[in-house]
Amino acid sequence: YDDIGGLGSTIDQVREMVELPLRYPELFQRLGVDPPKGVLLHGPPGTGKTRLARAVANESDAQFFLINGPEIMGSAYGESEGKLRQVFEEAAKNAPSIVFIDEIDSIAPKRGNVSGEAEKRLVAQLLTLMDGLEARANLVVIAATNRPEAVDEALRRPGRFDREIVVGVPDERGRREILGIHTRGMPLGDHVDLDELARTTYGFVGADLAALARE
Ligand code: ATP
């Protein structure tokens, strides 16, 4: 995982939850325990949630399927559910797989707050798909949101996204690691001091540091 800065222990947590069910689903069957199906990552924008999910998929030799919340919501009437189903079918066919749903709050907002029928149907579809995942499916869903409180509670019940991990803003050491990653291929002038940059960029998340390196 050396291309994700400052998230060492977070990565280990996700990996622990995801790798076992992906690689050894028969273990859970033998124990008579349902493997975890869903992990919800939450934290501020640009902290590397997508990057983290990709890295875990890579490391576990799993296929990676990305669903972008706002994008799928923008589909024509009735198309969104179909697209969602399609991705899950593809992922099951190509298992072991990780389905990553970015900005899940836009797909599955609290149903009380939603007026449109289309939105309600999409939440229901997602719940059905999660519930329909077989215990030996080698498929884990990772979802990300900046606003966990805005996600429909039904999604956070056992058997769905019942594991939650906070992806936080990096500290100085994390920032130093991220700066290292994003300047790796760059010829740097002698006056560039990454330690100093890490010290003086309090509050910067990974996306900010990547942008800084580009500048
Ligand atoms: P959002 O919530 O906005 O979707 P995110 O948390 O999923 O953001 P990413 O899309 O993974 O964040 O990262 C955005 C950019 O910042 C990418 O270019 C990524 O390389 C960089 N980045 C973010 N966090 C890290 C990190 N911990 N280490 C290295 N690069 C990072």
PDB file of C-alpha atoms and ligand atoms in Angstrom:
ATOM      1  CA  TYR A   1       0.000   0.000   0.000  1.00  0.00           C
ATOM      2  CA  ASP A   2       2.905   2.357  -0.397  1.00  0.00           C
ATOM      3  CA  ASP A   3       1.013   4.716  -2.652  1.00  0.00           C
ATOM      4  CA  ILE A   4      -1.452   5.883  -0.017  1.00  0.00           C
ATOM      5  CA  GLY A   5      -0.130   8.376   2.452  1.00  0.00           C
ATOM      6  CA  GLY A   6      -0.974   8.636   6.136  1.00  0.00           C
ATOM      7  CA  LEU A   7      -3.623   5.944   6.142  1.00  0.00           C
ATOM      8  CA  GLY A   8      -1.635   2.959   7.354  1.00  0.00           C
ATOM      9  CA  SER A   9      -3.897   1.786  10.168  1.00  0.00           C
ATOM     10  CA  THR A  10      -7.063   2.661   8.231  1.00  0.00           C
ATOM     11  CA  ILE A  11      -5.921   0.528   5.333  1.00  0.00           C
ATOM     12  CA  ASP A  12      -5.241  -2.365   7.667  1.00  0.00           C
ATOM     13  CA  GLN A  13      -8.753  -2.107   9.091  1.00  0.00           C
ATOM     14  CA  VAL A  14     -10.417  -2.156   5.680  1.00  0.00           C
ATOM     15  CA  ARG A  15      -8.188  -4.922   4.509  1.00  0.00           C
ATOM     16  CA  GLU A  16      -8.985  -7.053   7.528  1.00  0.00           C
ATOM     17  CA  MET A  17     -12.704  -6.691   6.867  1.00  0.00           C
ATOM     18  CA  VAL A  18     -12.552  -7.209   3.153  1.00  0.00           C
ATOM     19  CA  GLU A  19      -9.724  -9.555   2.361  1.00  0.00           C
ATOM     20  CA  LEU A  20     -10.917 -12.559   4.308  1.00  0.00           C
ATOM     21  CA  PRO A  21     -14.408 -12.728   2.804  1.00  0.00           C
ATOM     22  CA  LEU A  22     -12.964 -12.111  -0.685  1.00  0.00           C
ATOM     23  CA  ARG A  23     -10.251 -14.694  -0.544  1.00  0.00           C
ATOM     24  CA  TYR A  24     -11.647 -17.347   1.743  1.00  0.00           C
ATOM     25  CA  PRO A  25     -15.449 -17.233   1.637  1.00  0.00           C
ATOM     26  CA  GLU A  26     -15.548 -20.947   2.446  1.00  0.00           C
ATOM     27  CA  LEU A  27     -14.079 -20.119   5.848  1.00  0.00           C
ATOM     28  CA  PHE A  28     -17.247 -18.273   6.793  1.00  0.00           C
ATOM     29  CA  GLN A  29     -19.445 -21.028   5.428  1.00  0.00           C
ATOM     30  CA  ARG A  30     -17.642 -23.590   7.497  1.00  0.00           C
ATOM     31  CA  LEU A  31     -18.041 -21.464  10.616  1.00  0.00           C
ATOM     32  CA  GLY A  32     -21.673 -20.787   9.836  1.00  0.00           C
ATOM     33  CA  VAL A  33     -21.068 -17.038  10.007  1.00  0.00           C
ATOM     34  CA  ASP A  34     -22.218 -14.511   7.426  1.00  0.00           C
ATOM     35  CA  PRO A  35     -19.212 -12.665   5.995  1.00  0.00           C
ATOM     36  CA  PRO A  36     -19.267  -8.860   6.042  1.00  0.00           C
ATOM     37  CA  LYS A  37     -20.884  -7.505   2.862  1.00  0.00           C
ATOM     38  CA  GLY A  38     -20.500  -3.787   3.181  1.00  0.00           C
ATOM     39  CA  VAL A  39     -18.082  -1.233   4.572  1.00  0.00           C
ATOM     40  CA  LEU A  40     -18.941   2.443   4.814  1.00  0.00           C
ATOM     41  CA  LEU A  41     -16.012   4.867   4.644  1.00  0.00           C
ATOM     42  CA  HIS A  42     -16.623   8.348   5.828  1.00  0.00           C
ATOM     43  CA  GLY A  43     -14.464  11.416   5.987  1.00  0.00           C
ATOM     44  CA  PRO A  44     -13.918  14.786   4.342  1.00  0.00           C
ATOM     45  CA  PRO A  45     -13.591  15.088   0.548  1.00  0.00           C
ATOM     46  CA  GLY A  46     -10.192  14.372  -0.946  1.00  0.00           C
ATOM     47  CA  THR A  47      -8.852  12.207   1.883  1.00  0.00           C
ATOM     48  CA  GLY A  48      -8.253   9.247  -0.387  1.00  0.00           C
ATOM     49  CA  LYS A  49     -11.326   7.062   0.056  1.00  0.00           C
ATOM     50  CA  THR A  50     -11.454   6.065  -3.592  1.00  0.00           C
ATOM     51  CA  ARG A  51      -7.735   5.500  -3.700  1.00  0.00           C
ATOM     52  CA  LEU A  52      -7.990   3.350  -0.584  1.00  0.00           C
ATOM     53  CA  ALA A  53     -10.723   1.136  -2.027  1.00  0.00           C
ATOM     54  CA  ARG A  54      -8.748   0.664  -5.245  1.00  0.00           C
ATOM     55  CA  ALA A  55      -5.620  -0.271  -3.319  1.00  0.00           C
ATOM     56  CA  VAL A  56      -7.470  -2.858  -1.248  1.00  0.00           C
ATOM     57  CA  ALA A  57      -8.968  -4.374  -4.415  1.00  0.00           C
ATOM     58  CA  ASN A  58      -5.523  -4.517  -5.969  1.00  0.00           C
ATOM     59  CA  GLU A  59      -3.950  -6.107  -2.960  1.00  0.00           C
ATOM     60  CA  SER A  60      -6.709  -8.719  -2.689  1.00  0.00           C
ATOM     61  CA  ASP A  61      -6.557  -9.559  -6.403  1.00  0.00           C
ATOM     62  CA  ALA A  62     -10.172  -8.463  -6.715  1.00  0.00           C
ATOM     63  CA  GLN A  63     -11.818  -6.726  -9.656  1.00  0.00           C
ATOM     64  CA  PHE A  64     -12.788  -3.135  -8.946  1.00  0.00           C
ATOM     65  CA  PHE A  65     -16.177  -1.748  -9.992  1.00  0.00           C
ATOM     66  CA  LEU A  66     -16.938   1.911  -9.500  1.00  0.00           C
ATOM     67  CA  ILE A  67     -20.378   3.401  -9.115  1.00  0.00           C
ATOM     68  CA  ASN A  68     -20.537   7.163  -8.957  1.00  0.00           C
ATOM     69  CA  GLY A  69     -23.552   8.257  -6.927  1.00  0.00           C
ATOM     70  CA  PRO A  70     -24.415  11.563  -8.581  1.00  0.00           C
ATOM     71  CA  GLU A  71     -23.730  10.140 -12.031  1.00  0.00           C
ATOM     72  CA  ILE A  72     -26.115   7.228 -11.601  1.00  0.00           C
ATOM     73  CA  MET A  73     -28.750   9.539 -10.153  1.00  0.00           C
ATOM     74  CA  GLY A  74     -28.495  11.667 -13.279  1.00  0.00           C
ATOM     75  CA  SER A  75     -29.565   8.830 -15.551  1.00  0.00           C
ATOM     76  CA  ALA A  76     -32.863   8.958 -17.366  1.00  0.00           C
ATOM     77  CA  TYR A  77     -36.011   7.949 -15.537  1.00  0.00           C
ATOM     78  CA  GLY A  78     -35.939   4.267 -14.626  1.00  0.00           C
ATOM     79  CA  GLU A  79     -32.426   3.738 -15.954  1.00  0.00           C
ATOM     80  CA  SER A  80     -30.629   4.189 -12.652  1.00  0.00           C
ATOM     81  CA  GLU A  81     -31.856   0.959 -11.077  1.00  0.00           C
ATOM     82  CA  GLY A  82     -30.975  -0.992 -14.189  1.00  0.00           C
ATOM     83  CA  LYS A  83     -27.435   0.386 -14.160  1.00  0.00           C
ATOM     84  CA  LEU A  84     -27.035  -0.476 -10.509  1.00  0.00           C
ATOM     85  CA  ARG A  85     -28.244  -4.031 -11.110  1.00  0.00           C
ATOM     86  CA  GLN A  86     -25.914  -4.387 -14.081  1.00  0.00           C
ATOM     87  CA  VAL A  87     -22.837  -3.441 -12.085  1.00  0.00           C
ATOM     88  CA  PHE A  88     -23.706  -5.924  -9.344  1.00  0.00           C
ATOM     89  CA  GLU A  89     -24.261  -8.668 -11.921  1.00  0.00           C
ATOM     90  CA  GLU A  90     -20.949  -7.951 -13.632  1.00  0.00           C
ATOM     91  CA  ALA A  91     -19.168  -7.889 -10.304  1.00  0.00           C
ATOM     92  CA  ALA A  92     -20.677 -11.217  -9.256  1.00  0.00           C
ATOM     93  CA  LYS A  93     -19.697 -12.777 -12.564  1.00  0.00           C
ATOM     94  CA  ASN A  94     -16.105 -11.592 -12.220  1.00  0.00           C
ATOM     95  CA  ALA A  95     -15.699 -12.292  -8.505  1.00  0.00           C
ATOM     96  CA  PRO A  96     -13.737 -11.812  -6.355  1.00  0.00           C
ATOM     97  CA  SER A  97     -14.877  -8.223  -6.700  1.00  0.00           C
ATOM     98  CA  ILE A  98     -15.149  -4.994  -4.827  1.00  0.00           C
ATOM     99  CA  VAL A  99     -18.008  -2.698  -5.792  1.00  0.00           C
ATOM    100  CA  PHE A 100     -17.159   0.847  -4.757  1.00  0.00           C
ATOM    101  CA  ILE A 101     -20.006   3.335  -4.455  1.00  0.00           C
ATOM    102  CA  ASP A 102     -18.753   6.908  -4.283  1.00  0.00           C
ATOM    103  CA  GLU A 103     -20.978   9.557  -2.689  1.00  0.00           C
ATOM    104  CA  ILE A 104     -23.529   7.013  -1.592  1.00  0.00           C
ATOM    105  CA  ASP A 105     -25.529   9.739   0.149  1.00  0.00           C
ATOM    106  CA  SER A 106     -26.735  10.860  -3.264  1.00  0.00           C
ATOM    107  CA  ILE A 107     -28.056   7.365  -4.098  1.00  0.00           C
ATOM    108  CA  ALA A 108     -29.383   6.537  -0.663  1.00  0.00           C
ATOM    109  CA  PRO A 109     -30.414   9.652   1.217  1.00  0.00           C
ATOM    110  CA  LYS A 110     -32.689   9.295   4.218  1.00  0.00           C
ATOM    111  CA  ARG A 111     -36.015   8.328   2.725  1.00  0.00           C
ATOM    112  CA  GLY A 112     -37.856  10.713   4.993  1.00  0.00           C
ATOM    113  CA  ASN A 113     -36.015  13.595   3.318  1.00  0.00           C
ATOM    114  CA  VAL A 114     -36.764  12.460  -0.196  1.00  0.00           C
ATOM    115  CA  SER A 115     -39.805  13.413  -2.127  1.00  0.00           C
ATOM    116  CA  GLY A 116     -39.188  11.816  -5.521  1.00  0.00           C
ATOM    117  CA  GLU A 117     -40.373   8.307  -6.356  1.00  0.00           C
ATOM    118  CA  ALA A 118     -37.257   7.690  -8.432  1.00  0.00           C
ATOM    119  CA  GLU A 119     -34.980   8.242  -5.428  1.00  0.00           C
ATOM    120  CA  LYS A 120     -37.039   5.952  -3.240  1.00  0.00           C
ATOM    121  CA  ARG A 121     -36.918   3.207  -5.813  1.00  0.00           C
ATOM    122  CA  LEU A 122     -33.157   3.480  -6.126  1.00  0.00           C
ATOM    123  CA  VAL A 123     -32.617   3.091  -2.367  1.00  0.00           C
ATOM    124  CA  ALA A 124     -34.931   0.093  -2.405  1.00  0.00           C
ATOM    125  CA  GLN A 125     -33.027  -1.422  -5.321  1.00  0.00           C
ATOM    126  CA  LEU A 126     -29.715  -1.040  -3.537  1.00  0.00           C
ATOM    127  CA  LEU A 127     -31.122  -2.702  -0.412  1.00  0.00           C
ATOM    128  CA  THR A 128     -32.469  -5.575  -2.480  1.00  0.00           C
ATOM    129  CA  LEU A 129     -29.108  -6.044  -4.180  1.00  0.00           C
ATOM    130  CA  MET A 130     -27.255  -6.041  -0.865  1.00  0.00           C
ATOM    131  CA  ASP A 131     -29.686  -8.514   0.674  1.00  0.00           C
ATOM    132  CA  GLY A 132     -29.473 -10.725  -2.380  1.00  0.00           C
ATOM    133  CA  LEU A 133     -25.698 -11.143  -2.155  1.00  0.00           C
ATOM    134  CA  GLU A 134     -25.024 -14.717  -1.310  1.00  0.00           C
ATOM    135  CA  ALA A 135     -22.749 -15.514   1.571  1.00  0.00           C
ATOM    136  CA  ARG A 136     -20.280 -17.202  -0.751  1.00  0.00           C
ATOM    137  CA  ALA A 137     -20.366 -14.512  -3.422  1.00  0.00           C
ATOM    138  CA  ASN A 138     -16.768 -13.214  -2.993  1.00  0.00           C
ATOM    139  CA  LEU A 139     -18.156  -9.752  -3.380  1.00  0.00           C
ATOM    140  CA  VAL A 140     -17.810  -6.878  -0.969  1.00  0.00           C
ATOM    141  CA  VAL A 141     -19.345  -3.448  -1.331  1.00  0.00           C
ATOM    142  CA  ILE A 142     -17.406  -0.418  -0.133  1.00  0.00           C
ATOM    143  CA  ALA A 143     -19.241   2.881  -0.044  1.00  0.00           C
ATOM    144  CA  ALA A 144     -17.952   6.363   0.666  1.00  0.00           C
ATOM    145  CA  THR A 145     -19.639   9.486   1.926  1.00  0.00           C
ATOM    146  CA  ASN A 146     -18.763  12.862   3.400  1.00  0.00           C
ATOM    147  CA  ARG A 147     -22.105  12.964   5.160  1.00  0.00           C
ATOM    148  CA  PRO A 148     -22.809   9.668   6.968  1.00  0.00           C
ATOM    149  CA  GLU A 149     -25.705  11.260   8.827  1.00  0.00           C
ATOM    150  CA  ALA A 150     -27.463  11.835   5.501  1.00  0.00           C
ATOM    151  CA  VAL A 151     -27.477   8.172   4.502  1.00  0.00           C
ATOM    152  CA  ASP A 152     -30.657   6.115   4.824  1.00  0.00           C
ATOM    153  CA  GLU A 153     -30.518   4.233   8.147  1.00  0.00           C
ATOM    154  CA  ALA A 154     -31.753   1.027   6.573  1.00  0.00           C
ATOM    155  CA  LEU A 155     -28.450   0.809   4.699  1.00  0.00           C
ATOM    156  CA  ARG A 156     -26.480   0.775   7.920  1.00  0.00           C
ATOM    157  CA  ARG A 157     -28.243  -2.233   9.411  1.00  0.00           C
ATOM    158  CA  PRO A 158     -26.557  -5.616   9.963  1.00  0.00           C
ATOM    159  CA  GLY A 159     -26.002  -7.534   6.742  1.00  0.00           C
ATOM    160  CA  ARG A 160     -25.649  -4.314   4.780  1.00  0.00           C
ATOM    161  CA  PHE A 161     -23.108  -1.582   5.534  1.00  0.00           C
ATOM    162  CA  ASP A 162     -22.593  -2.752   9.064  1.00  0.00           C
ATOM    163  CA  ARG A 163     -18.913  -1.751   9.284  1.00  0.00           C
ATOM    164  CA  GLU A 164     -17.888   1.869   9.359  1.00  0.00           C
ATOM    165  CA  ILE A 165     -14.460   3.383   9.120  1.00  0.00           C
ATOM    166  CA  VAL A 166     -13.473   6.995   9.441  1.00  0.00           C
ATOM    167  CA  VAL A 167     -10.941   8.270   6.927  1.00  0.00           C
ATOM    168  CA  GLY A 168      -9.460  11.331   8.527  1.00  0.00           C
ATOM    169  CA  VAL A 169      -7.449  14.409   7.588  1.00  0.00           C
ATOM    170  CA  PRO A 170      -3.720  13.553   7.585  1.00  0.00           C
ATOM    171  CA  ASP A 171      -1.319  14.789  10.256  1.00  0.00           C
ATOM    172  CA  GLU A 172       2.165  16.110   9.519  1.00  0.00           C
ATOM    173  CA  ARG A 173       3.636  12.647   9.043  1.00  0.00           C
ATOM    174  CA  GLY A 174       0.774  11.683   6.757  1.00  0.00           C
ATOM    175  CA  ARG A 175       1.215  14.875   4.761  1.00  0.00           C
ATOM    176  CA  ARG A 176       4.919  14.152   4.377  1.00  0.00           C
ATOM    177  CA  GLU A 177       4.121  10.686   3.036  1.00  0.00           C
ATOM    178  CA  ILE A 178       1.560  12.027   0.595  1.00  0.00           C
ATOM    179  CA  LEU A 179       3.953  14.731  -0.644  1.00  0.00           C
ATOM    180  CA  GLY A 180       6.529  12.007  -1.169  1.00  0.00           C
ATOM    181  CA  ILE A 181       4.071   9.979  -3.220  1.00  0.00           C
ATOM    182  CA  HIS A 182       2.997  12.827  -5.442  1.00  0.00           C
ATOM    183  CA  THR A 183       6.499  14.182  -6.107  1.00  0.00           C
ATOM    184  CA  ARG A 184       8.020  10.756  -6.675  1.00  0.00           C
ATOM    185  CA  GLY A 185       8.442  11.137 -10.420  1.00  0.00           C
ATOM    186  CA  MET A 186       9.309  14.836 -10.328  1.00  0.00           C
ATOM    187  CA  PRO A 187      12.775  16.374 -10.575  1.00  0.00           C
ATOM    188  CA  LEU A 188      12.801  18.724  -7.577  1.00  0.00           C
ATOM    189  CA  GLY A 189      14.950  21.819  -7.145  1.00  0.00           C
ATOM    190  CA  ASP A 190      17.413  21.895  -4.238  1.00  0.00           C
ATOM    191  CA  HIS A 191      15.373  24.502  -2.444  1.00  0.00           C
ATOM    192  CA  VAL A 192      12.302  22.257  -2.233  1.00  0.00           C
ATOM    193  CA  ASP A 193      12.012  20.984   1.320  1.00  0.00           C
ATOM    194  CA  LEU A 194       9.214  18.434   1.658  1.00  0.00           C
ATOM    195  CA  ASP A 195       9.524  18.273   5.456  1.00  0.00           C
ATOM    196  CA  GLU A 196       9.024  22.009   5.649  1.00  0.00           C
ATOM    197  CA  LEU A 197       6.059  21.800   3.259  1.00  0.00           C
ATOM    198  CA  ALA A 198       4.502  19.051   5.359  1.00  0.00           C
ATOM    199  CA  ARG A 199       4.929  21.187   8.470  1.00  0.00           C
ATOM    200  CA  THR A 200       3.282  24.234   6.966  1.00  0.00           C
ATOM    201  CA  THR A 201       0.282  22.659   5.253  1.00  0.00           C
ATOM    202  CA  TYR A 202      -1.901  22.061   8.293  1.00  0.00           C
ATOM    203  CA  GLY A 203      -5.417  21.133   7.207  1.00  0.00           C
ATOM    204  CA  PHE A 204      -4.441  19.999   3.734  1.00  0.00           C
ATOM    205  CA  VAL A 205      -5.952  16.676   2.642  1.00  0.00           C
ATOM    206  CA  GLY A 206      -4.474  14.326   0.061  1.00  0.00           C
ATOM    207  CA  ALA A 207      -6.218  16.020  -2.839  1.00  0.00           C
ATOM    208  CA  ASP A 208      -4.835  19.422  -1.755  1.00  0.00           C
ATOM    209  CA  LEU A 209      -1.316  18.047  -1.503  1.00  0.00           C
ATOM    210  CA  ALA A 210      -1.589  16.376  -4.906  1.00  0.00           C
ATOM    211  CA  ALA A 211      -2.638  19.748  -6.330  1.00  0.00           C
ATOM    212  CA  LEU A 212       0.215  21.496  -4.521  1.00  0.00           C
ATOM    213  CA  ALA A 213       2.724  19.073  -6.008  1.00  0.00           C
ATOM    214  CA  ARG A 214       1.302  19.726  -9.471  1.00  0.00           C
ATOM    215  CA  GLU A 215       1.575  23.487  -9.035  1.00  0.00           C
TER     216      GLU A 215
HETATM  217  P1  ATP B   1     -14.082  12.449  -2.562  1.00  0.00           P
HETATM  218  O1  ATP B   1     -14.730  12.255  -1.248  1.00  0.00           O
HETATM  219  O2  ATP B   1     -14.026  13.883  -3.007  1.00  0.00           O
HETATM  220  O3  ATP B   1     -14.535  11.486  -3.644  1.00  0.00           O
HETATM  221  P2  ATP B   1     -11.841  10.820  -1.899  1.00  0.00           P
HETATM  222  O4  ATP B   1     -11.709  10.798  -0.428  1.00  0.00           O
HETATM  223  O5  ATP B   1     -12.430   9.642  -2.588  1.00  0.00           O
HETATM  224  O6  ATP B   1     -12.524  12.151  -2.353  1.00  0.00           O
HETATM  225  P3  ATP B   1      -9.676  10.404  -3.725  1.00  0.00           P
HETATM  226  O7  ATP B   1     -10.522  10.590  -4.930  1.00  0.00           O
HETATM  227  O8  ATP B   1      -9.241   9.036  -3.384  1.00  0.00           O
HETATM  228  O9  ATP B   1     -10.381  11.069  -2.466  1.00  0.00           O
HETATM  229  O10 ATP B   1      -8.397  11.321  -3.823  1.00  0.00           O
HETATM  230  C1  ATP B   1      -8.401  12.563  -4.499  1.00  0.00           C
HETATM  231  C2  ATP B   1      -7.003  12.900  -4.960  1.00  0.00           C
HETATM  232  O11 ATP B   1      -6.132  13.132  -3.852  1.00  0.00           O
HETATM  233  C3  ATP B   1      -6.344  11.830  -5.767  1.00  0.00           C
HETATM  234  O12 ATP B   1      -5.569  12.441  -6.756  1.00  0.00           O
HETATM  235  C4  ATP B   1      -5.440  11.127  -4.788  1.00  0.00           C
HETATM  236  O13 ATP B   1      -4.316  10.637  -5.437  1.00  0.00           O
HETATM  237  C5  ATP B   1      -5.076  12.204  -3.797  1.00  0.00           C
HETATM  238  N1  ATP B   1      -5.026  11.647  -2.427  1.00  0.00           N
HETATM  239  C6  ATP B   1      -5.993  11.752  -1.494  1.00  0.00           C
HETATM  240  N2  ATP B   1      -5.658  11.151  -0.351  1.00  0.00           N
HETATM  241  C7  ATP B   1      -4.447  10.611  -0.561  1.00  0.00           C
HETATM  242  C8  ATP B   1      -3.549   9.861   0.246  1.00  0.00           C
HETATM  243  N3  ATP B   1      -3.853   9.530   1.507  1.00  0.00           N
HETATM  244  N4  ATP B   1      -2.379   9.487  -0.286  1.00  0.00           N
HETATM  245  C9  ATP B   1      -2.057   9.810  -1.550  1.00  0.00           C
HETATM  246  N5  ATP B   1      -2.849  10.524  -2.358  1.00  0.00           N
HETATM  247  C10 ATP B   1      -4.012  10.930  -1.888  1.00  0.00           C
END
